[in-house]
PDB file of C-alpha atoms in Angstrom:
ATOM      1  CA  MET A   9      39.127 -43.984 -13.941  1.00 37.00           C
ATOM      2  CA  ARG A  10      36.384 -46.128 -12.148  1.00 33.00           C
ATOM      3  CA  GLY A  11      36.946 -44.156  -9.219  1.00 40.00           C
ATOM      4  CA  ALA A  12      37.410 -41.037 -10.138  1.00 38.00           C
ATOM      5  CA  ALA A  13      33.845 -41.822 -12.097  1.00 36.00           C
ATOM      6  CA  LEU A  14      32.384 -42.735  -8.583  1.00 33.00           C
ATOM      7  CA  VAL A  15      33.065 -39.848  -6.779  1.00 35.00           C
ATOM      8  CA  ALA A  16      31.981 -37.288  -9.610  1.00 39.00           C
ATOM      9  CA  SER A  17      28.668 -39.514  -9.623  1.00 36.00           C
ATOM     10  CA  GLU A  18      28.329 -39.183  -6.053  1.00 36.00           C
ATOM     11  CA  GLU A  19      28.706 -36.011  -5.788  1.00 41.00           C
ATOM     12  CA  LYS A  20      26.665 -34.848  -8.711  1.00 38.00           C
ATOM     13  CA  GLU A  21      24.154 -37.076  -6.856  1.00 36.00           C
ATOM     14  CA  ASN A  22      24.499 -35.215  -3.306  1.00 42.00           C
ATOM     15  CA  LYS A  23      24.108 -31.679  -5.502  1.00 45.00           C
ATOM     16  CA  MET A  24      21.360 -32.904  -6.811  1.00 38.00           C
ATOM     17  CA  ALA A  25      20.190 -34.451  -3.431  1.00 41.00           C
ATOM     18  CA  ALA A  26      20.161 -31.068  -1.505  1.00 45.00           C
ATOM     19  CA  HIS A  27      18.836 -29.129  -4.520  1.00 46.00           C
ATOM     20  CA  GLY A  28      16.017 -31.199  -5.187  1.00 47.00           C
ATOM     21  CA  GLY A  29      12.624 -30.337  -4.194  1.00 46.00           C
ATOM     22  CA  SER A  30      12.973 -26.650  -3.592  1.00 53.00           C
ATOM     23  CA  SER A  31      10.772 -24.058  -5.270  1.00 56.00           C
ATOM     24  CA  GLY A  32      12.426 -21.494  -7.338  1.00 61.00           C
ATOM     25  CA  ASP A  33      11.670 -18.820  -4.740  1.00 80.00           C
ATOM     26  CA  PHE A  34      14.199 -21.032  -2.368  1.00 89.00           C
ATOM     27  CA  GLU A  35      17.737 -18.715  -3.423  1.00 91.00           C
ATOM     28  CA  VAL A  36      15.201 -15.555  -3.386  1.00 90.00           C
ATOM     29  CA  HIS A  37      14.270 -16.209   0.548  1.00 92.00           C
ATOM     30  CA  ARG A  38      17.210 -17.866   1.467  1.00 94.00           C
ATOM     31  CA  ASN A  39      19.230 -14.178   0.471  1.00 94.00           C
ATOM     32  CA  TRP A  40      16.512 -11.976   2.085  1.00 95.00           C
ATOM     33  CA  LEU A  41      17.546 -13.492   4.987  1.00 96.00           C
ATOM     34  CA  ALA A  42      21.234 -13.582   4.661  1.00 96.00           C
ATOM     35  CA  ILE A  43      20.071  -9.667   4.029  1.00 96.00           C
ATOM     36  CA  THR A  44      18.177  -9.288   7.197  1.00 96.00           C
ATOM     37  CA  HIS A  45      20.180 -11.267   9.046  1.00 96.00           C
ATOM     38  CA  SER A  46      23.753  -9.693   8.575  1.00 95.00           C
ATOM     39  CA  LEU A  47      22.864  -5.740   7.273  1.00 95.00           C
ATOM     40  CA  PRO A  48      20.949  -3.433   9.503  1.00 94.00           C
ATOM     41  CA  ALA A  49      17.988  -2.085   8.129  1.00 93.00           C
ATOM     42  CA  SER A  50      19.328   0.940   6.661  1.00 93.00           C
ATOM     43  CA  GLN A  51      20.725  -0.669   4.030  1.00 94.00           C
ATOM     44  CA  TRP A  52      18.566  -3.735   3.294  1.00 94.00           C
ATOM     45  CA  TYR A  53      16.527  -2.089   0.393  1.00 93.00           C
ATOM     46  CA  TYR A  54      20.208  -1.022  -0.931  1.00 93.00           C
ATOM     47  CA  GLU A  55      21.787  -4.597  -0.778  1.00 93.00           C
ATOM     48  CA  ALA A  56      21.971  -5.984  -4.665  1.00 90.00           C
ATOM     49  CA  THR A  57      24.833  -8.094  -4.667  1.00 92.00           C
ATOM     50  CA  SER A  58      22.341 -11.185  -5.541  1.00 90.00           C
ATOM     51  CA  GLU A  59      20.060 -10.390  -8.434  1.00 86.00           C
ATOM     52  CA  TRP A  60      17.379 -10.981  -6.232  1.00 88.00           C
ATOM     53  CA  THR A  61      17.001  -8.099  -4.151  1.00 90.00           C
ATOM     54  CA  LEU A  62      15.027  -7.443  -1.571  1.00 92.00           C
ATOM     55  CA  ASP A  63      11.238  -6.371  -2.859  1.00 88.00           C
ATOM     56  CA  TYR A  64       8.401  -7.158  -0.272  1.00 89.00           C
ATOM     57  CA  PRO A  65       7.183  -4.274   2.187  1.00 90.00           C
ATOM     58  CA  PRO A  66       9.190  -3.451   5.546  1.00 93.00           C
ATOM     59  CA  PHE A  67       7.069  -5.905   7.881  1.00 92.00           C
ATOM     60  CA  PHE A  68       7.771  -9.178   5.425  1.00 91.00           C
ATOM     61  CA  ALA A  69      11.512  -8.161   5.479  1.00 94.00           C
ATOM     62  CA  TRP A  70      11.167  -7.851   9.526  1.00 94.00           C
ATOM     63  CA  PHE A  71       9.580 -11.551   9.354  1.00 93.00           C
ATOM     64  CA  GLU A  72      12.258 -12.764   7.296  1.00 95.00           C
ATOM     65  CA  TYR A  73      14.522 -10.980   9.908  1.00 96.00           C
ATOM     66  CA  VAL A  74      13.041 -12.867  13.167  1.00 95.00           C
ATOM     67  CA  LEU A  75      13.007 -16.035  10.989  1.00 95.00           C
ATOM     68  CA  SER A  76      17.442 -15.911  10.213  1.00 96.00           C
ATOM     69  CA  HIS A  77      17.540 -15.664  14.162  1.00 96.00           C
ATOM     70  CA  VAL A  78      16.259 -19.387  13.824  1.00 96.00           C
ATOM     71  CA  ALA A  79      18.022 -20.223  10.568  1.00 95.00           C
ATOM     72  CA  LYS A  80      21.464 -19.244  12.370  1.00 95.00           C
ATOM     73  CA  TYR A  81      20.928 -22.441  14.723  1.00 95.00           C
ATOM     74  CA  PHE A  82      20.242 -24.520  11.220  1.00 95.00           C
ATOM     75  CA  ASP A  83      23.144 -23.492   9.351  1.00 94.00           C
ATOM     76  CA  LYS A  84      25.211 -19.874   9.299  1.00 94.00           C
ATOM     77  CA  GLU A  85      26.598 -20.189   5.790  1.00 95.00           C
ATOM     78  CA  MET A  86      22.735 -19.619   4.247  1.00 95.00           C
ATOM     79  CA  LEU A  87      23.008 -16.040   6.324  1.00 96.00           C
ATOM     80  CA  VAL A  88      26.025 -14.870   4.114  1.00 95.00           C
ATOM     81  CA  VAL A  89      25.037 -12.086   2.067  1.00 94.00           C
ATOM     82  CA  GLN A  90      27.977 -13.601  -0.649  1.00 93.00           C
ATOM     83  CA  ASN A  91      26.943 -17.127  -0.681  1.00 93.00           C
ATOM     84  CA  LEU A  92      24.916 -16.910  -3.491  1.00 91.00           C
ATOM     85  CA  ASN A  93      22.656 -19.712  -4.883  1.00 91.00           C
ATOM     86  CA  TYR A  94      24.031 -21.543  -1.555  1.00 92.00           C
ATOM     87  CA  SER A  95      22.080 -24.159  -0.664  1.00 91.00           C
ATOM     88  CA  SER A  96      22.575 -27.528   2.019  1.00 93.00           C
ATOM     89  CA  TYR A  97      20.741 -30.334   3.474  1.00 93.00           C
ATOM     90  CA  GLU A  98      20.528 -27.928   6.723  1.00 94.00           C
ATOM     91  CA  THR A  99      18.880 -25.057   4.874  1.00 94.00           C
ATOM     92  CA  ILE A 100      16.577 -26.984   2.627  1.00 93.00           C
ATOM     93  CA  LEU A 101      15.040 -28.374   6.009  1.00 94.00           C
ATOM     94  CA  PHE A 102      14.976 -24.969   7.822  1.00 95.00           C
ATOM     95  CA  GLN A 103      13.108 -23.570   4.498  1.00 92.00           C
ATOM     96  CA  ARG A 104      10.591 -26.532   4.455  1.00 91.00           C
ATOM     97  CA  LEU A 105       9.890 -26.328   8.640  1.00 93.00           C
ATOM     98  CA  SER A 106       9.444 -22.649   8.192  1.00 92.00           C
ATOM     99  CA  VAL A 107       6.709 -22.920   5.794  1.00 86.00           C
ATOM    100  CA  ILE A 108       5.131 -25.572   7.745  1.00 88.00           C
ATOM    101  CA  PHE A 109       5.145 -23.636  10.641  1.00 91.00           C
ATOM    102  CA  THR A 110       3.626 -20.604   9.105  1.00 87.00           C
ATOM    103  CA  ASP A 111       1.334 -22.037   7.439  1.00 84.00           C
ATOM    104  CA  VAL A 112      -0.276 -23.813  10.488  1.00 88.00           C
ATOM    105  CA  LEU A 113      -0.145 -20.632  12.644  1.00 89.00           C
ATOM    106  CA  PHE A 114      -1.900 -19.078   9.916  1.00 85.00           C
ATOM    107  CA  MET A 115      -4.418 -22.202   9.997  1.00 86.00           C
ATOM    108  CA  TYR A 116      -4.416 -21.027  13.995  1.00 90.00           C
ATOM    109  CA  ALA A 117      -5.482 -17.689  13.310  1.00 88.00           C
ATOM    110  CA  VAL A 118      -8.378 -17.986  11.275  1.00 86.00           C
ATOM    111  CA  HIS A 119      -9.329 -20.610  13.887  1.00 86.00           C
ATOM    112  CA  GLU A 120      -9.579 -17.664  16.233  1.00 86.00           C
ATOM    113  CA  CYS A 121     -10.590 -15.238  13.382  1.00 85.00           C
ATOM    114  CA  CYS A 122     -13.705 -17.509  12.496  1.00 84.00           C
ATOM    115  CA  LYS A 123     -14.962 -17.192  16.159  1.00 82.00           C
ATOM    116  CA  CYS A 124     -16.366 -14.133  15.743  1.00 80.00           C
ATOM    117  CA  VAL A 125     -18.914 -14.740  13.055  1.00 76.00           C
ATOM    118  CA  ASN A 126     -19.814 -18.287  15.384  1.00 61.00           C
ATOM    119  CA  GLY A 127     -22.701 -16.209  17.155  1.00 53.00           C
ATOM    120  CA  LYS A 128     -24.583 -15.458  13.934  1.00 53.00           C
ATOM    121  CA  ARG A 129     -27.487 -17.718  12.900  1.00 56.00           C
ATOM    122  CA  GLY A 130     -26.540 -19.487   9.212  1.00 53.00           C
ATOM    123  CA  GLY A 131     -28.744 -21.581   7.450  1.00 56.00           C
ATOM    124  CA  LYS A 132     -29.109 -25.290   7.425  1.00 65.00           C
ATOM    125  CA  GLU A 133     -26.714 -26.026   4.738  1.00 69.00           C
ATOM    126  CA  THR A 134     -22.581 -25.787   4.768  1.00 67.00           C
ATOM    127  CA  LEU A 135     -22.298 -22.917   2.261  1.00 69.00           C
ATOM    128  CA  GLU A 136     -24.783 -21.047   4.352  1.00 71.00           C
ATOM    129  CA  ASN A 137     -22.614 -21.556   7.837  1.00 77.00           C
ATOM    130  CA  PRO A 138     -20.995 -17.920   8.466  1.00 80.00           C
ATOM    131  CA  PRO A 139     -17.868 -19.346  10.303  1.00 81.00           C
ATOM    132  CA  PHE A 140     -17.148 -22.349   7.603  1.00 81.00           C
ATOM    133  CA  VAL A 141     -17.421 -20.158   4.321  1.00 79.00           C
ATOM    134  CA  LEU A 142     -15.203 -17.328   6.030  1.00 79.00           C
ATOM    135  CA  SER A 143     -12.486 -20.106   6.441  1.00 81.00           C
ATOM    136  CA  VAL A 144     -12.863 -21.370   3.122  1.00 78.00           C
ATOM    137  CA  LEU A 145     -12.140 -17.787   1.911  1.00 74.00           C
ATOM    138  CA  LEU A 146      -8.900 -17.164   4.132  1.00 78.00           C
ATOM    139  CA  LEU A 147      -7.710 -20.763   3.694  1.00 78.00           C
ATOM    140  CA  TRP A 148      -8.129 -21.322   0.051  1.00 75.00           C
ATOM    141  CA  ASN A 149      -8.002 -17.957  -1.301  1.00 61.00           C
ATOM    142  CA  PHE A 150      -7.651 -15.146   1.006  1.00 52.00           C
ATOM    143  CA  GLY A 151      -6.988 -12.059  -1.416  1.00 54.00           C
ATOM    144  CA  LEU A 152     -10.710 -12.926  -2.553  1.00 45.00           C
ATOM    145  CA  LEU A 153     -11.511 -11.033   0.590  1.00 46.00           C
ATOM    146  CA  ILE A 154      -9.780  -7.808  -0.614  1.00 48.00           C
ATOM    147  CA  VAL A 155     -10.023  -8.030  -4.158  1.00 44.00           C
ATOM    148  CA  ASP A 156     -13.667  -9.384  -5.109  1.00 42.00           C
ATOM    149  CA  HIS A 157     -15.654  -8.788  -1.539  1.00 42.00           C
ATOM    150  CA  GLY A 158     -14.407  -5.361  -1.239  1.00 46.00           C
ATOM    151  CA  SER A 159     -17.959  -3.596  -2.073  1.00 58.00           C
ATOM    152  CA  VAL A 160     -19.714  -1.940   0.875  1.00 46.00           C
ATOM    153  CA  ARG A 161     -23.014  -2.541   2.083  1.00 51.00           C
ATOM    154  CA  TRP A 162     -24.137   0.551   2.215  1.00 51.00           C
ATOM    155  CA  HIS A 163     -27.149  -0.493   4.541  1.00 55.00           C
ATOM    156  CA  SER A 164     -24.879  -1.819   7.230  1.00 62.00           C
ATOM    157  CA  PHE A 165     -22.051   1.797   6.591  1.00 68.00           C
ATOM    158  CA  SER A 166     -20.990   3.289   9.697  1.00 78.00           C
ATOM    159  CA  PHE A 167     -18.762   6.038   9.527  1.00 82.00           C
ATOM    160  CA  LEU A 168     -17.215   5.151  12.680  1.00 84.00           C
ATOM    161  CA  ARG A 169     -15.933   1.906  11.860  1.00 81.00           C
ATOM    162  CA  LEU A 170     -14.859   3.177   8.541  1.00 82.00           C
ATOM    163  CA  ILE A 171     -12.560   6.125  10.631  1.00 88.00           C
ATOM    164  CA  ALA A 172     -11.360   2.843  12.710  1.00 86.00           C
ATOM    165  CA  LEU A 173     -10.454   0.846   9.962  1.00 83.00           C
ATOM    166  CA  GLY A 174      -8.704   4.005   8.782  1.00 87.00           C
ATOM    167  CA  LEU A 175      -6.647   4.596  11.587  1.00 90.00           C
ATOM    168  CA  ILE A 176      -5.579   0.700  11.810  1.00 88.00           C
ATOM    169  CA  VAL A 177      -4.617   1.244   8.267  1.00 86.00           C
ATOM    170  CA  CYS A 178      -2.684   4.200   8.867  1.00 90.00           C
ATOM    171  CA  LEU A 179      -1.178   2.735  11.570  1.00 90.00           C
ATOM    172  CA  VAL A 180      -0.137  -0.376  10.584  1.00 87.00           C
ATOM    173  CA  THR A 181       1.860   1.893   7.248  1.00 88.00           C
ATOM    174  CA  ALA A 182       3.436   4.398   9.624  1.00 90.00           C
ATOM    175  CA  CYS A 183       4.898   1.398  11.961  1.00 89.00           C
ATOM    176  CA  SER A 184       5.851  -0.513   8.689  1.00 89.00           C
ATOM    177  CA  LEU A 185       7.203   2.806   6.478  1.00 90.00           C
ATOM    178  CA  GLY A 186       7.852   4.904   9.324  1.00 90.00           C
ATOM    179  CA  PRO A 187      11.396   3.914  10.169  1.00 91.00           C
ATOM    180  CA  PHE A 188      12.575   4.215   6.164  1.00 92.00           C
ATOM    181  CA  ILE A 189      10.990   7.864   5.967  1.00 91.00           C
ATOM    182  CA  ALA A 190      13.290   8.992   9.015  1.00 92.00           C
ATOM    183  CA  TRP A 191      16.088   7.413   6.925  1.00 92.00           C
ATOM    184  CA  GLY A 192      14.722   9.516   4.180  1.00 92.00           C
ATOM    185  CA  GLN A 193      14.969   5.706   2.302  1.00 92.00           C
ATOM    186  CA  LEU A 194      11.009   6.061   1.278  1.00 90.00           C
ATOM    187  CA  PRO A 195      11.919   6.923  -2.967  1.00 89.00           C
ATOM    188  CA  GLN A 196      14.342   3.461  -2.504  1.00 90.00           C
ATOM    189  CA  VAL A 197      12.099   1.483  -0.671  1.00 89.00           C
ATOM    190  CA  LEU A 198       8.879   2.327  -3.317  1.00 85.00           C
ATOM    191  CA  SER A 199      11.625   1.845  -6.177  1.00 83.00           C
ATOM    192  CA  ARG A 200      11.917  -2.010  -5.007  1.00 83.00           C
ATOM    193  CA  LEU A 201       8.479  -2.575  -3.887  1.00 83.00           C
ATOM    194  CA  PHE A 202       6.640  -1.649  -7.426  1.00 76.00           C
ATOM    195  CA  PRO A 203       9.283  -2.411 -10.290  1.00 70.00           C
ATOM    196  CA  PHE A 204       7.609  -1.053 -12.853  1.00 66.00           C
ATOM    197  CA  LYS A 205      10.185  -2.236 -15.125  1.00 64.00           C
ATOM    198  CA  ARG A 206       9.773  -5.994 -13.994  1.00 65.00           C
ATOM    199  CA  GLY A 207       8.699  -8.594 -17.141  1.00 63.00           C
ATOM    200  CA  LEU A 208       5.265  -8.581 -17.997  1.00 66.00           C
ATOM    201  CA  CYS A 209       5.386 -11.849 -16.821  1.00 66.00           C
ATOM    202  CA  HIS A 210       7.183 -12.643 -12.930  1.00 59.00           C
ATOM    203  CA  ALA A 211       7.566 -16.416 -13.933  1.00 54.00           C
ATOM    204  CA  TYR A 212       6.246 -18.967 -16.172  1.00 49.00           C
ATOM    205  CA  TRP A 213       4.080 -20.163 -14.117  1.00 51.00           C
ATOM    206  CA  ALA A 214       2.222 -16.256 -14.079  1.00 53.00           C
ATOM    207  CA  PRO A 215      -1.499 -17.430 -15.779  1.00 55.00           C
ATOM    208  CA  ASN A 216      -2.390 -13.718 -17.198  1.00 70.00           C
ATOM    209  CA  PHE A 217      -2.929 -12.496 -20.580  1.00 77.00           C
ATOM    210  CA  TRP A 218       0.443 -11.286 -20.870  1.00 77.00           C
ATOM    211  CA  ALA A 219       1.842 -15.454 -20.641  1.00 77.00           C
ATOM    212  CA  ILE A 220      -0.269 -16.138 -24.027  1.00 82.00           C
ATOM    213  CA  TYR A 221       1.043 -12.746 -25.443  1.00 82.00           C
ATOM    214  CA  ASN A 222       4.632 -13.575 -24.793  1.00 80.00           C
ATOM    215  CA  ALA A 223       3.732 -17.484 -25.966  1.00 82.00           C
ATOM    216  CA  VAL A 224       2.504 -16.096 -28.891  1.00 87.00           C
ATOM    217  CA  ASP A 225       5.099 -13.725 -29.684  1.00 84.00           C
ATOM    218  CA  LYS A 226       8.028 -16.960 -28.933  1.00 83.00           C
ATOM    219  CA  ALA A 227       5.797 -19.061 -31.316  1.00 86.00           C
ATOM    220  CA  LEU A 228       5.878 -16.473 -34.372  1.00 87.00           C
ATOM    221  CA  SER A 229       9.551 -15.904 -33.714  1.00 83.00           C
ATOM    222  CA  VAL A 230      10.652 -19.785 -33.533  1.00 84.00           C
ATOM    223  CA  ILE A 231       8.293 -20.086 -37.000  1.00 87.00           C
ATOM    224  CA  GLY A 232       9.675 -16.775 -38.290  1.00 84.00           C
ATOM    225  CA  ARG A 233      13.292 -18.480 -37.783  1.00 80.00           C
ATOM    226  CA  LYS A 234      12.890 -21.421 -39.083  1.00 83.00           C
ATOM    227  CA  TYR A 235      11.372 -20.190 -42.510  1.00 82.00           C
ATOM    228  CA  LYS A 236      13.822 -17.409 -42.527  1.00 79.00           C
ATOM    229  CA  PHE A 237      11.232 -14.229 -42.008  1.00 78.00           C
ATOM    230  CA  LEU A 238      13.322 -13.201 -39.623  1.00 76.00           C
ATOM    231  CA  ASN A 239      17.012 -12.904 -39.125  1.00 75.00           C
ATOM    232  CA  PRO A 240      18.239 -14.354 -35.898  1.00 72.00           C
ATOM    233  CA  ALA A 241      21.104 -12.251 -35.493  1.00 71.00           C
ATOM    234  CA  GLN A 242      18.180  -9.424 -34.540  1.00 67.00           C
ATOM    235  CA  ILE A 243      16.061 -11.141 -32.350  1.00 67.00           C
ATOM    236  CA  PRO A 244      16.620 -10.552 -28.736  1.00 61.00           C
ATOM    237  CA  GLU A 245      17.061 -12.995 -26.089  1.00 58.00           C
ATOM    238  CA  ALA A 246      13.648 -14.350 -24.534  1.00 54.00           C
ATOM    239  CA  VAL A 247      13.794 -13.218 -20.717  1.00 55.00           C
ATOM    240  CA  MET A 248      10.540 -12.222 -20.383  1.00 58.00           C
ATOM    241  CA  THR A 249       9.731 -14.879 -17.921  1.00 53.00           C
ATOM    242  CA  GLY A 250      12.958 -14.003 -15.917  1.00 55.00           C
ATOM    243  CA  GLY A 251      11.416 -12.444 -12.815  1.00 54.00           C
ATOM    244  CA  LEU A 252      14.049  -9.589 -13.211  1.00 58.00           C
ATOM    245  CA  VAL A 253      13.150  -6.104 -12.937  1.00 56.00           C
ATOM    246  CA  GLN A 254      13.990  -4.899 -16.601  1.00 60.00           C
ATOM    247  CA  GLU A 255      12.862  -4.200 -19.804  1.00 62.00           C
ATOM    248  CA  PHE A 256      12.674  -6.230 -23.185  1.00 69.00           C
ATOM    249  CA  GLN A 257      11.778  -5.931 -26.446  1.00 73.00           C
ATOM    250  CA  HIS A 258       9.075  -8.294 -28.503  1.00 78.00           C
ATOM    251  CA  THR A 259      10.114 -10.064 -31.363  1.00 80.00           C
ATOM    252  CA  VAL A 260       7.501  -9.635 -33.563  1.00 83.00           C
ATOM    253  CA  LEU A 261       4.211  -8.504 -31.584  1.00 84.00           C
ATOM    254  CA  PRO A 262       4.389  -4.833 -30.880  1.00 85.00           C
ATOM    255  CA  SER A 263       6.553  -4.531 -27.433  1.00 80.00           C
ATOM    256  CA  VAL A 264       4.854  -3.653 -24.641  1.00 79.00           C
ATOM    257  CA  THR A 265       6.147  -0.575 -22.262  1.00 78.00           C
ATOM    258  CA  PRO A 266       5.617  -0.271 -18.611  1.00 75.00           C
ATOM    259  CA  LEU A 267       3.358   2.441 -18.689  1.00 79.00           C
ATOM    260  CA  ALA A 268       1.374   0.683 -20.949  1.00 81.00           C
ATOM    261  CA  THR A 269       0.576  -2.096 -18.522  1.00 77.00           C
ATOM    262  CA  LEU A 270       0.022   0.601 -15.590  1.00 79.00           C
ATOM    263  CA  VAL A 271      -2.679   2.266 -17.808  1.00 86.00           C
ATOM    264  CA  CYS A 272      -4.630  -0.980 -18.641  1.00 82.00           C
ATOM    265  CA  THR A 273      -4.432  -2.208 -15.151  1.00 79.00           C
ATOM    266  CA  ALA A 274      -6.113   1.023 -13.721  1.00 84.00           C
ATOM    267  CA  ILE A 275      -8.727   0.494 -16.703  1.00 87.00           C
ATOM    268  CA  PHE A 276      -9.586  -2.533 -16.038  1.00 81.00           C
ATOM    269  CA  MET A 277      -9.715  -1.774 -12.079  1.00 80.00           C
ATOM    270  CA  LEU A 278     -12.331   0.952 -12.643  1.00 81.00           C
ATOM    271  CA  VAL A 279     -14.601  -1.874 -13.609  1.00 68.00           C
ATOM    272  CA  ASN A 280     -17.027  -2.738 -11.488  1.00 56.00           C
ATOM    273  CA  PRO A 281     -18.417  -6.847 -11.728  1.00 53.00           C
ATOM    274  CA  SER A 282     -21.607  -6.076  -9.991  1.00 50.00           C
ATOM    275  CA  LEU A 283     -22.839  -3.793 -12.527  1.00 46.00           C
TER     276      LEU A 283
END
């Protein structure tokens, strides 16, 4: 009995060690590595063995494809589509190294990008140094450049630059989606890239209004169940934070449809913060 207990304890420790320190996206990216490595590109956005289907743009899928050809030298089993929730020391090692490598690559790209503003004169203060400011925006919040700093300075507007930027965007889009358009799979790809039926919160870490809304609904359902204001048999399972593509009904608060969130998003996007 003692020997069996020791074996069970050792197996449990090994399992915990294999899974320890991995993020919630560990299985997601393992599955995407397997999909892009094992299947032709024409099947990437149809594969649904795992619940974590490929729902990122094609260029990212090709990036996973490139990584998969490195991953095979660590552990080929991670690249088998049917190996759901697969983990090993080699798999964890590869996932961590790939993150470190891409972070370093991004830092190098930022360094090269900042060279383009080195010739411009800035103030004496550090925060007035254009290369420093650009590096901070790129490294710490690169989405800020697109979302909050996208307004045009009309005194420096160049129609030719606008055309050049538009052509670059169109070229990148054509290269990314072109093969899937040729295969007649554009609607399928778009259904994965824009899953309008995904829950209001992608996961527990989603820091937005809907997280508060869901939390209030959950609290009210617990209170209603405790004081018997609600029938437990009629309370739906709380899956709003599962990150899966599905709709769910709130228990107490009004349920929010995908159309309602789309309208709310469009309205708030029309608000110009500079006004």
